[in-house]
mmCIF file of C-alpha atoms in Angstrom:
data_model
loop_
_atom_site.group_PDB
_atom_site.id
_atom_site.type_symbol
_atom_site.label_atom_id
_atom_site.label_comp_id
_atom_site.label_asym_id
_atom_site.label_seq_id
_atom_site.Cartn_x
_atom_site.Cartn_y
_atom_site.Cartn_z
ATOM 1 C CA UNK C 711 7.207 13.471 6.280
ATOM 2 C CA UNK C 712 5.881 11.046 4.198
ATOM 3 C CA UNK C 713 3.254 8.038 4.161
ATOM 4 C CA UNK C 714 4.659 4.797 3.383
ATOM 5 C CA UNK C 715 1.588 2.221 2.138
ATOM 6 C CA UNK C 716 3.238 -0.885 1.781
ATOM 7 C CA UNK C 717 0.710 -4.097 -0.699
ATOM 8 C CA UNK C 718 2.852 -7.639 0.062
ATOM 9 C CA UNK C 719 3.463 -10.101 -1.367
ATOM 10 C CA UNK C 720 1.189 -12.737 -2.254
ATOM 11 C CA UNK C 721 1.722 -16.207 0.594
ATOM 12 C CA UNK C 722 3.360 -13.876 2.670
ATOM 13 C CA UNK C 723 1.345 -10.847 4.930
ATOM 14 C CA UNK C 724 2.561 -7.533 6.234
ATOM 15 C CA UNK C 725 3.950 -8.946 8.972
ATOM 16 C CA UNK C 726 7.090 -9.857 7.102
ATOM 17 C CA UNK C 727 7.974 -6.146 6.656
ATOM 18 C CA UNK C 728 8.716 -5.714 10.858
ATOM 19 C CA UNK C 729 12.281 -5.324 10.399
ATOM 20 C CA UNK C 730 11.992 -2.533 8.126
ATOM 21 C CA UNK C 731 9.476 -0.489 9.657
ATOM 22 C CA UNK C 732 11.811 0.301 12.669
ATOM 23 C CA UNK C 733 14.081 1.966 10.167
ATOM 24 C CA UNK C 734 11.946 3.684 8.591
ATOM 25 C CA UNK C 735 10.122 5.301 11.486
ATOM 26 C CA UNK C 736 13.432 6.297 12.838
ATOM 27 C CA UNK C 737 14.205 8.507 10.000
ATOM 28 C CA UNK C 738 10.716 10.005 10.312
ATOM 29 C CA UNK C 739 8.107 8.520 8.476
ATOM 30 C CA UNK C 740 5.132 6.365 8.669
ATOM 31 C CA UNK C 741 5.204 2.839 6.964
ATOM 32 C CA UNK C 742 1.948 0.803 6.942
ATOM 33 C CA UNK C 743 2.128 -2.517 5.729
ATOM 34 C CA UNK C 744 -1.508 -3.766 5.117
ATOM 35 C CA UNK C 745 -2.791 -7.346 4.800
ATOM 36 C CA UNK C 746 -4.890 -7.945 2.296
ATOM 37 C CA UNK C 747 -8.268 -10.119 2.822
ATOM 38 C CA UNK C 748 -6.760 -13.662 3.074
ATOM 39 C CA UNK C 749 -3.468 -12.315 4.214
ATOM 40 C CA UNK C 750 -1.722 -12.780 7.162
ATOM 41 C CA UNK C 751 -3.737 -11.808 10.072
ATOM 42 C CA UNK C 752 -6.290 -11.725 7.636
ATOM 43 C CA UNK C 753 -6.261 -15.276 6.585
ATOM 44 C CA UNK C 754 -9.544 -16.115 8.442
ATOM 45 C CA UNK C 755 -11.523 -14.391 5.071
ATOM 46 C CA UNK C 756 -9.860 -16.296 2.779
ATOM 47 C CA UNK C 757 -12.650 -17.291 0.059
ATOM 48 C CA UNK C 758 -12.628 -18.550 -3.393
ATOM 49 C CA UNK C 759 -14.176 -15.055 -4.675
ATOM 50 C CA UNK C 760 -11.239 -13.137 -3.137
ATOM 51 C CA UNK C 761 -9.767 -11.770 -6.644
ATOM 52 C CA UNK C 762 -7.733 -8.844 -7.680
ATOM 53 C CA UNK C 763 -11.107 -6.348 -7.753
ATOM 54 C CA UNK C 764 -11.495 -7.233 -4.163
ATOM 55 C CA UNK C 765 -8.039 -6.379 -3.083
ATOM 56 C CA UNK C 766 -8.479 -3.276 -4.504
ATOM 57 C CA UNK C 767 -11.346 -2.229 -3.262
ATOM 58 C CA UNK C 768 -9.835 -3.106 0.348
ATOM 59 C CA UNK C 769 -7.201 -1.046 0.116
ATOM 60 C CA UNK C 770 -8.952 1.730 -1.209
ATOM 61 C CA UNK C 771 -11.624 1.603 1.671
ATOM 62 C CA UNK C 772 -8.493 1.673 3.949
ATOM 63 C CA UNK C 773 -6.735 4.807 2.281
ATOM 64 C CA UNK C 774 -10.177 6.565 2.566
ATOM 65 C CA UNK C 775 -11.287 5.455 5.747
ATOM 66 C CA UNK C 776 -7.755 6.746 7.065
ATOM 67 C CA UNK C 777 -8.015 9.676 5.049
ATOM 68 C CA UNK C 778 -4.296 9.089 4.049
ATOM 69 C CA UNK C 779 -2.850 11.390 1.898
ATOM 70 C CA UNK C 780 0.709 12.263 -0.205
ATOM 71 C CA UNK C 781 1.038 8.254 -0.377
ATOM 72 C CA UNK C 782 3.810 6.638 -1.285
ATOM 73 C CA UNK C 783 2.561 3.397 -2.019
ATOM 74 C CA UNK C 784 4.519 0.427 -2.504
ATOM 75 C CA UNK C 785 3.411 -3.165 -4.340
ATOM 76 C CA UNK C 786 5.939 -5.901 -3.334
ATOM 77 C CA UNK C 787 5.449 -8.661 -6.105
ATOM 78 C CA UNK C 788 2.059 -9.229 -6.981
ATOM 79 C CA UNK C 789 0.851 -6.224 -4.710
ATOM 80 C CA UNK C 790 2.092 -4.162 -7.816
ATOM 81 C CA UNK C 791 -1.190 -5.606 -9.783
ATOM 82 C CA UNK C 792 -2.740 -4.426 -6.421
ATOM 83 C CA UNK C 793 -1.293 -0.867 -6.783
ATOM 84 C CA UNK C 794 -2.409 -0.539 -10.150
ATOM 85 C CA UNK C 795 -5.568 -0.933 -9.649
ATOM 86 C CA UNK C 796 -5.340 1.193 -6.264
ATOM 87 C CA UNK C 797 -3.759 4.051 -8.198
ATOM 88 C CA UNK C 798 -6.669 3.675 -11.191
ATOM 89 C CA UNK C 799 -9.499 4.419 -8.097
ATOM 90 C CA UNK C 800 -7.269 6.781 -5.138
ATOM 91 C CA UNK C 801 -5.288 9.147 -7.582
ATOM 92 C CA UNK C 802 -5.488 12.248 -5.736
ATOM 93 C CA UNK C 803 -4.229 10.395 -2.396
ATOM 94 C CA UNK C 804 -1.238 8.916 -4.261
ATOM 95 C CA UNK C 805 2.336 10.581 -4.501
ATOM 96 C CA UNK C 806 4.805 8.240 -5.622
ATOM 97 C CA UNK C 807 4.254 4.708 -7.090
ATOM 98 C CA UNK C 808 7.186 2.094 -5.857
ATOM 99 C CA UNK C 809 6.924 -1.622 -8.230
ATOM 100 C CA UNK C 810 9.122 -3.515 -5.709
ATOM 101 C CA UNK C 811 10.200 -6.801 -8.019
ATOM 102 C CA UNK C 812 7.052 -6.577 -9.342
ATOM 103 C CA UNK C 813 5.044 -7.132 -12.466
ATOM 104 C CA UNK C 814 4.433 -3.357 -14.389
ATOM 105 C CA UNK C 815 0.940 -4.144 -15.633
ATOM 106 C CA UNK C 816 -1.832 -2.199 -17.747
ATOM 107 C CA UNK C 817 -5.505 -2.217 -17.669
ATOM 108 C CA UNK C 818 -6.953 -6.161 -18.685
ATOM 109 C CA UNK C 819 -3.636 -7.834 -17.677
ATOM 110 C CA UNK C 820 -3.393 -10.792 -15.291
ATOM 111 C CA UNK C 821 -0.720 -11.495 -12.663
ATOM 112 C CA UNK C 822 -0.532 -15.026 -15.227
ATOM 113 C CA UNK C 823 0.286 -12.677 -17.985
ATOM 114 C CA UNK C 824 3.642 -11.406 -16.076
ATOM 115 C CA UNK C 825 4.757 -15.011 -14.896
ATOM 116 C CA UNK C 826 6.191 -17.703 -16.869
ATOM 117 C CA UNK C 827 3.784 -20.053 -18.231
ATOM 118 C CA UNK C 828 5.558 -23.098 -16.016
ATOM 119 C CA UNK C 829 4.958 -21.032 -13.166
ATOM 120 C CA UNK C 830 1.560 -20.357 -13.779
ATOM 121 C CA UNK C 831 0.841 -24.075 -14.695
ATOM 122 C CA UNK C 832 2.199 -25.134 -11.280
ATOM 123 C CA UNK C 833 -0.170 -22.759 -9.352
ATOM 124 C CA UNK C 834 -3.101 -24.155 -11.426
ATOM 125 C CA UNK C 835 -2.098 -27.458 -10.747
ATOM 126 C CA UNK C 836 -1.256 -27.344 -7.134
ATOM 127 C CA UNK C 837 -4.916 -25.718 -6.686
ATOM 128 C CA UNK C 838 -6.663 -28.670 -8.403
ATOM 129 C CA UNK C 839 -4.246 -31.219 -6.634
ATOM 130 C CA UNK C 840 -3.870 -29.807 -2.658
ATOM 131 C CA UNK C 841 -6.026 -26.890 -3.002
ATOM 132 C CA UNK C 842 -10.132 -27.631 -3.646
ATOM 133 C CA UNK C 843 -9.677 -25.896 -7.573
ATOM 134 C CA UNK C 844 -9.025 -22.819 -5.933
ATOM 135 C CA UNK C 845 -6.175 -22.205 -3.537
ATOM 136 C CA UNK C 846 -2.495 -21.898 -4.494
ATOM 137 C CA UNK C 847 -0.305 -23.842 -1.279
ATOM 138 C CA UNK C 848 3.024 -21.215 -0.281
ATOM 139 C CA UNK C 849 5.400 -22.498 -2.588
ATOM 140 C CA UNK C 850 8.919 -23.568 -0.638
ATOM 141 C CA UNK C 851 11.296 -20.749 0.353
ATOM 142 C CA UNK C 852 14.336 -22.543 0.153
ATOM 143 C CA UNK C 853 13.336 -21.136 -3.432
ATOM 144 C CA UNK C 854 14.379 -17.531 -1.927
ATOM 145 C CA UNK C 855 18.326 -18.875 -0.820
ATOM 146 C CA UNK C 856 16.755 -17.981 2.952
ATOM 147 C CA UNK C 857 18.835 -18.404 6.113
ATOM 148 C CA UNK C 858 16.961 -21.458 8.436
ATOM 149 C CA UNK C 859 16.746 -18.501 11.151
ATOM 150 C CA UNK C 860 14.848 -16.476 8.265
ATOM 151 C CA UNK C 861 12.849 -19.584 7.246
ATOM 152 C CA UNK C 862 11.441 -20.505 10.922
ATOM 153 C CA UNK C 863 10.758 -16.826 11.345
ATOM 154 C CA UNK C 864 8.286 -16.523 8.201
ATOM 155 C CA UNK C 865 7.059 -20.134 7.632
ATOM 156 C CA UNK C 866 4.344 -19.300 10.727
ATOM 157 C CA UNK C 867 3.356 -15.909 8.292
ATOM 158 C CA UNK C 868 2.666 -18.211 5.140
ATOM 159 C CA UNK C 869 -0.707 -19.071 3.675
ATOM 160 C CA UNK C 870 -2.333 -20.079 0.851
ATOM 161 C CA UNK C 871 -3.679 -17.325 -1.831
ATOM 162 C CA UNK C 872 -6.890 -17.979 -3.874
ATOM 163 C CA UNK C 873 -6.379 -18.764 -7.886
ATOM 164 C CA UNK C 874 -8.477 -15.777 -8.714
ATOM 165 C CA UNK C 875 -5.672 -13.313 -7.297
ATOM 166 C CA UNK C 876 -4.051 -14.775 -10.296
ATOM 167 C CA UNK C 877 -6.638 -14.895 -13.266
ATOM 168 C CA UNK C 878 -8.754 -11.507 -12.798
ATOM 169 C CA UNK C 879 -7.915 -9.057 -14.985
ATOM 170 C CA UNK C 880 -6.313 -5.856 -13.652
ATOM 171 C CA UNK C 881 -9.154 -2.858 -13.981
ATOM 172 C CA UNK C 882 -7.210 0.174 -14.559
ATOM 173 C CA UNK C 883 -8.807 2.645 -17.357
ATOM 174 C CA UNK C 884 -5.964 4.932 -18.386
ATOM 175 C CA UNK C 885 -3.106 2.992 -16.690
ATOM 176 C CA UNK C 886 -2.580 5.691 -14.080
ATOM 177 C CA UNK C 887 0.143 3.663 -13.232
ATOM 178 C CA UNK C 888 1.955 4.534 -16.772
ATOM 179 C CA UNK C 889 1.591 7.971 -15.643
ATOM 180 C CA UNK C 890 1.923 8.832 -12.080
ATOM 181 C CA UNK C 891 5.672 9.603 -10.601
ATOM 182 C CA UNK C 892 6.842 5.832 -10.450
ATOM 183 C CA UNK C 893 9.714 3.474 -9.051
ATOM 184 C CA UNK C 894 10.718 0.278 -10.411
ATOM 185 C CA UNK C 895 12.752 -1.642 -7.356
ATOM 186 C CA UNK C 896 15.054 -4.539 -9.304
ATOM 187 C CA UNK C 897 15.773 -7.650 -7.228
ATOM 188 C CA UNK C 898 18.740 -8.378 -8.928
ATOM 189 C CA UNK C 899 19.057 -12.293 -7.144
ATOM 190 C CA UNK C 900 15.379 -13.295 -8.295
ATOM 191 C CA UNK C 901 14.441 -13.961 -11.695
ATOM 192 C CA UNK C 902 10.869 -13.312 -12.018
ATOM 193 C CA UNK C 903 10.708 -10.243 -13.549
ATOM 194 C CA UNK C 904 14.076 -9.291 -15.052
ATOM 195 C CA UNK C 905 12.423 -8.993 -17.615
ATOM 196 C CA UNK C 906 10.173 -6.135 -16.460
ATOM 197 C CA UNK C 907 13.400 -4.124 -14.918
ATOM 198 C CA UNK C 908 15.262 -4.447 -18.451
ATOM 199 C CA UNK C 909 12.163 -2.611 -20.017
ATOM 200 C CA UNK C 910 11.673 -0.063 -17.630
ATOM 201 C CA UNK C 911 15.021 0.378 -16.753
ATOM 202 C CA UNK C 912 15.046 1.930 -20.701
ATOM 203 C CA UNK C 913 12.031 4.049 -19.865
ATOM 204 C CA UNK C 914 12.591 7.890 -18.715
ATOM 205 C CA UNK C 915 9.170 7.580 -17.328
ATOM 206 C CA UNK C 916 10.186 5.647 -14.892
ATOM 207 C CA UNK C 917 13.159 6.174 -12.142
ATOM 208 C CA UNK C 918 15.021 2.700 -11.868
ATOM 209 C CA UNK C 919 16.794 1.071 -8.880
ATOM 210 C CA UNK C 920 18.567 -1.955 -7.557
ATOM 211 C CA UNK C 921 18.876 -4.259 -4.750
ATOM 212 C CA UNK C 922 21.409 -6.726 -4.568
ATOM 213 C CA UNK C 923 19.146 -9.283 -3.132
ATOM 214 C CA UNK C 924 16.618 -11.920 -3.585
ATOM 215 C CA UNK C 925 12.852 -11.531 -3.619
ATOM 216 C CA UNK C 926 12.320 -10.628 0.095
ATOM 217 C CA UNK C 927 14.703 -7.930 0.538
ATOM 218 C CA UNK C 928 12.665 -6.793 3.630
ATOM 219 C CA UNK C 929 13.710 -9.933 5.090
ATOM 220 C CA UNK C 930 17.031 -10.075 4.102
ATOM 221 C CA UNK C 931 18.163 -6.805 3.965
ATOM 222 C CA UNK C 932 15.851 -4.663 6.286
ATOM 223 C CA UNK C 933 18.418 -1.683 6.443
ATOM 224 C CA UNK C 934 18.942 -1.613 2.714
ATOM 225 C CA UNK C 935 15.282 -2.271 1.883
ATOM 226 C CA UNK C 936 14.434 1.030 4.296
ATOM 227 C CA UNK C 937 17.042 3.034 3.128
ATOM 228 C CA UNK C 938 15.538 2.803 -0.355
ATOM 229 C CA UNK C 939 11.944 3.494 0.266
ATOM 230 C CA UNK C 940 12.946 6.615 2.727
ATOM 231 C CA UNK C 941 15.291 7.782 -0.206
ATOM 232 C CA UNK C 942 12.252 7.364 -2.625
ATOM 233 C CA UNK C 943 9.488 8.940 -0.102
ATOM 234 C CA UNK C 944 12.017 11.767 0.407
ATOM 235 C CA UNK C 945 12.293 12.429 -3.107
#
């Protein structure tokens, strides 16, 4: 069965993705959601040189060290500039590449490059304002139309992500990700990247799905959000 390698979101660490890994074990595979250095249970490292390159390089040490295999691996938001650069360094470990409301990047692009510019100027603000130049505060998510029971349950999960996450450019000779069998996961309540979907969703390169949801499906809809990936993996 397969391997399930789940990259999260930025603010937000792997721990938000308990409700689907339940589900996803029960119809028999593995899903590892990984936090990233600043992340989550992680947070403790957070540093002003965390950047892009760094994440990278984590989660390649952990696919190796693991000696995982067959991946399907899965970038949630801005873990798809993660995955990228994960699939330009671990090809022969990868199987399937899932962009879950995600930004589809290529080699030299920034996560700034996939956002609107207001959005971007807000995170460079708030890190000057609240955050020493260099961290970006969780933004508020009554932004993500969240249930308070939802809300209490991830606001102890949230943390602030360093600026450089943002403003490194993706290094990912070849775009592997252009390449590789590959997912793109629409959102279809969040914005961000509609964008992004209405391109792909055009491209025979790329097999195209939906979730009627906003932009933390594993929160919201845990059962829909594992029925998806196991369809995917199983593919």
């Amino acid at each position: 069965m397969a391997t399930i390698v789940i990259l999260p979101c930025q603010f937000v660490g792997a721990a938000a993705w308990a409700r689907v890994r339940p589900l996803v074990e029960a119809a028999g595979h593995t899903l590892l959601a990984l936090d990233l250095p600043g992340w989550g249970d992680r947070r403790s490292v957070l540093a002003p040189d965390i950047d892009l390159s760094a994440h990278v390089a984590d989660v390649v040490q952990v696919l190796v060290q693991r000696d995982l295999r067959d991946i399907t691996l899965v970038g949630h938001s801005y873990g798809g500039m993660v995955l990228a650069g994960v699939a330009a360094q671990a090809t022969p470990r990868l199987d399937h590449l899932v962009l879950l409301d995600a930004p589809a990047p290529r080699h030299g692009d920034t996560l700034f490059d996939h956002l609107p510019e207001s959005v971007a100027a807000w995170c460079r603000e708030q890190a000057e304002a609240v955050g020493d130049g260099w961290r970006i505060p969780p933004p508020d998510l009554a932004m993500h139309h969240l249930g308070d029971a939802d809300i209490a349950w991830l606001t102890p999960m949230l943390g602030p992500v360093p600026l450089a996450t943002c403003e490194e450019p993706l290094e990912a000779p070849d775009d592997p990700l252009w390449v590789m069998p590959r997912t793109y996961v629409r959102c279809r309540e969040y914005p961000m990247f509609a964008e992004t979907a209405a391109r792909i969703r055009n491209d025979q390169g790329w097999t195209y799905r939906e979730l009627p949801t906003g932009h933390l499906p594993m929160v919201t809809h845990p059962a829909q959000t594992a029925a998806l990936l196991v369809e995917v993996a199983g593919g």
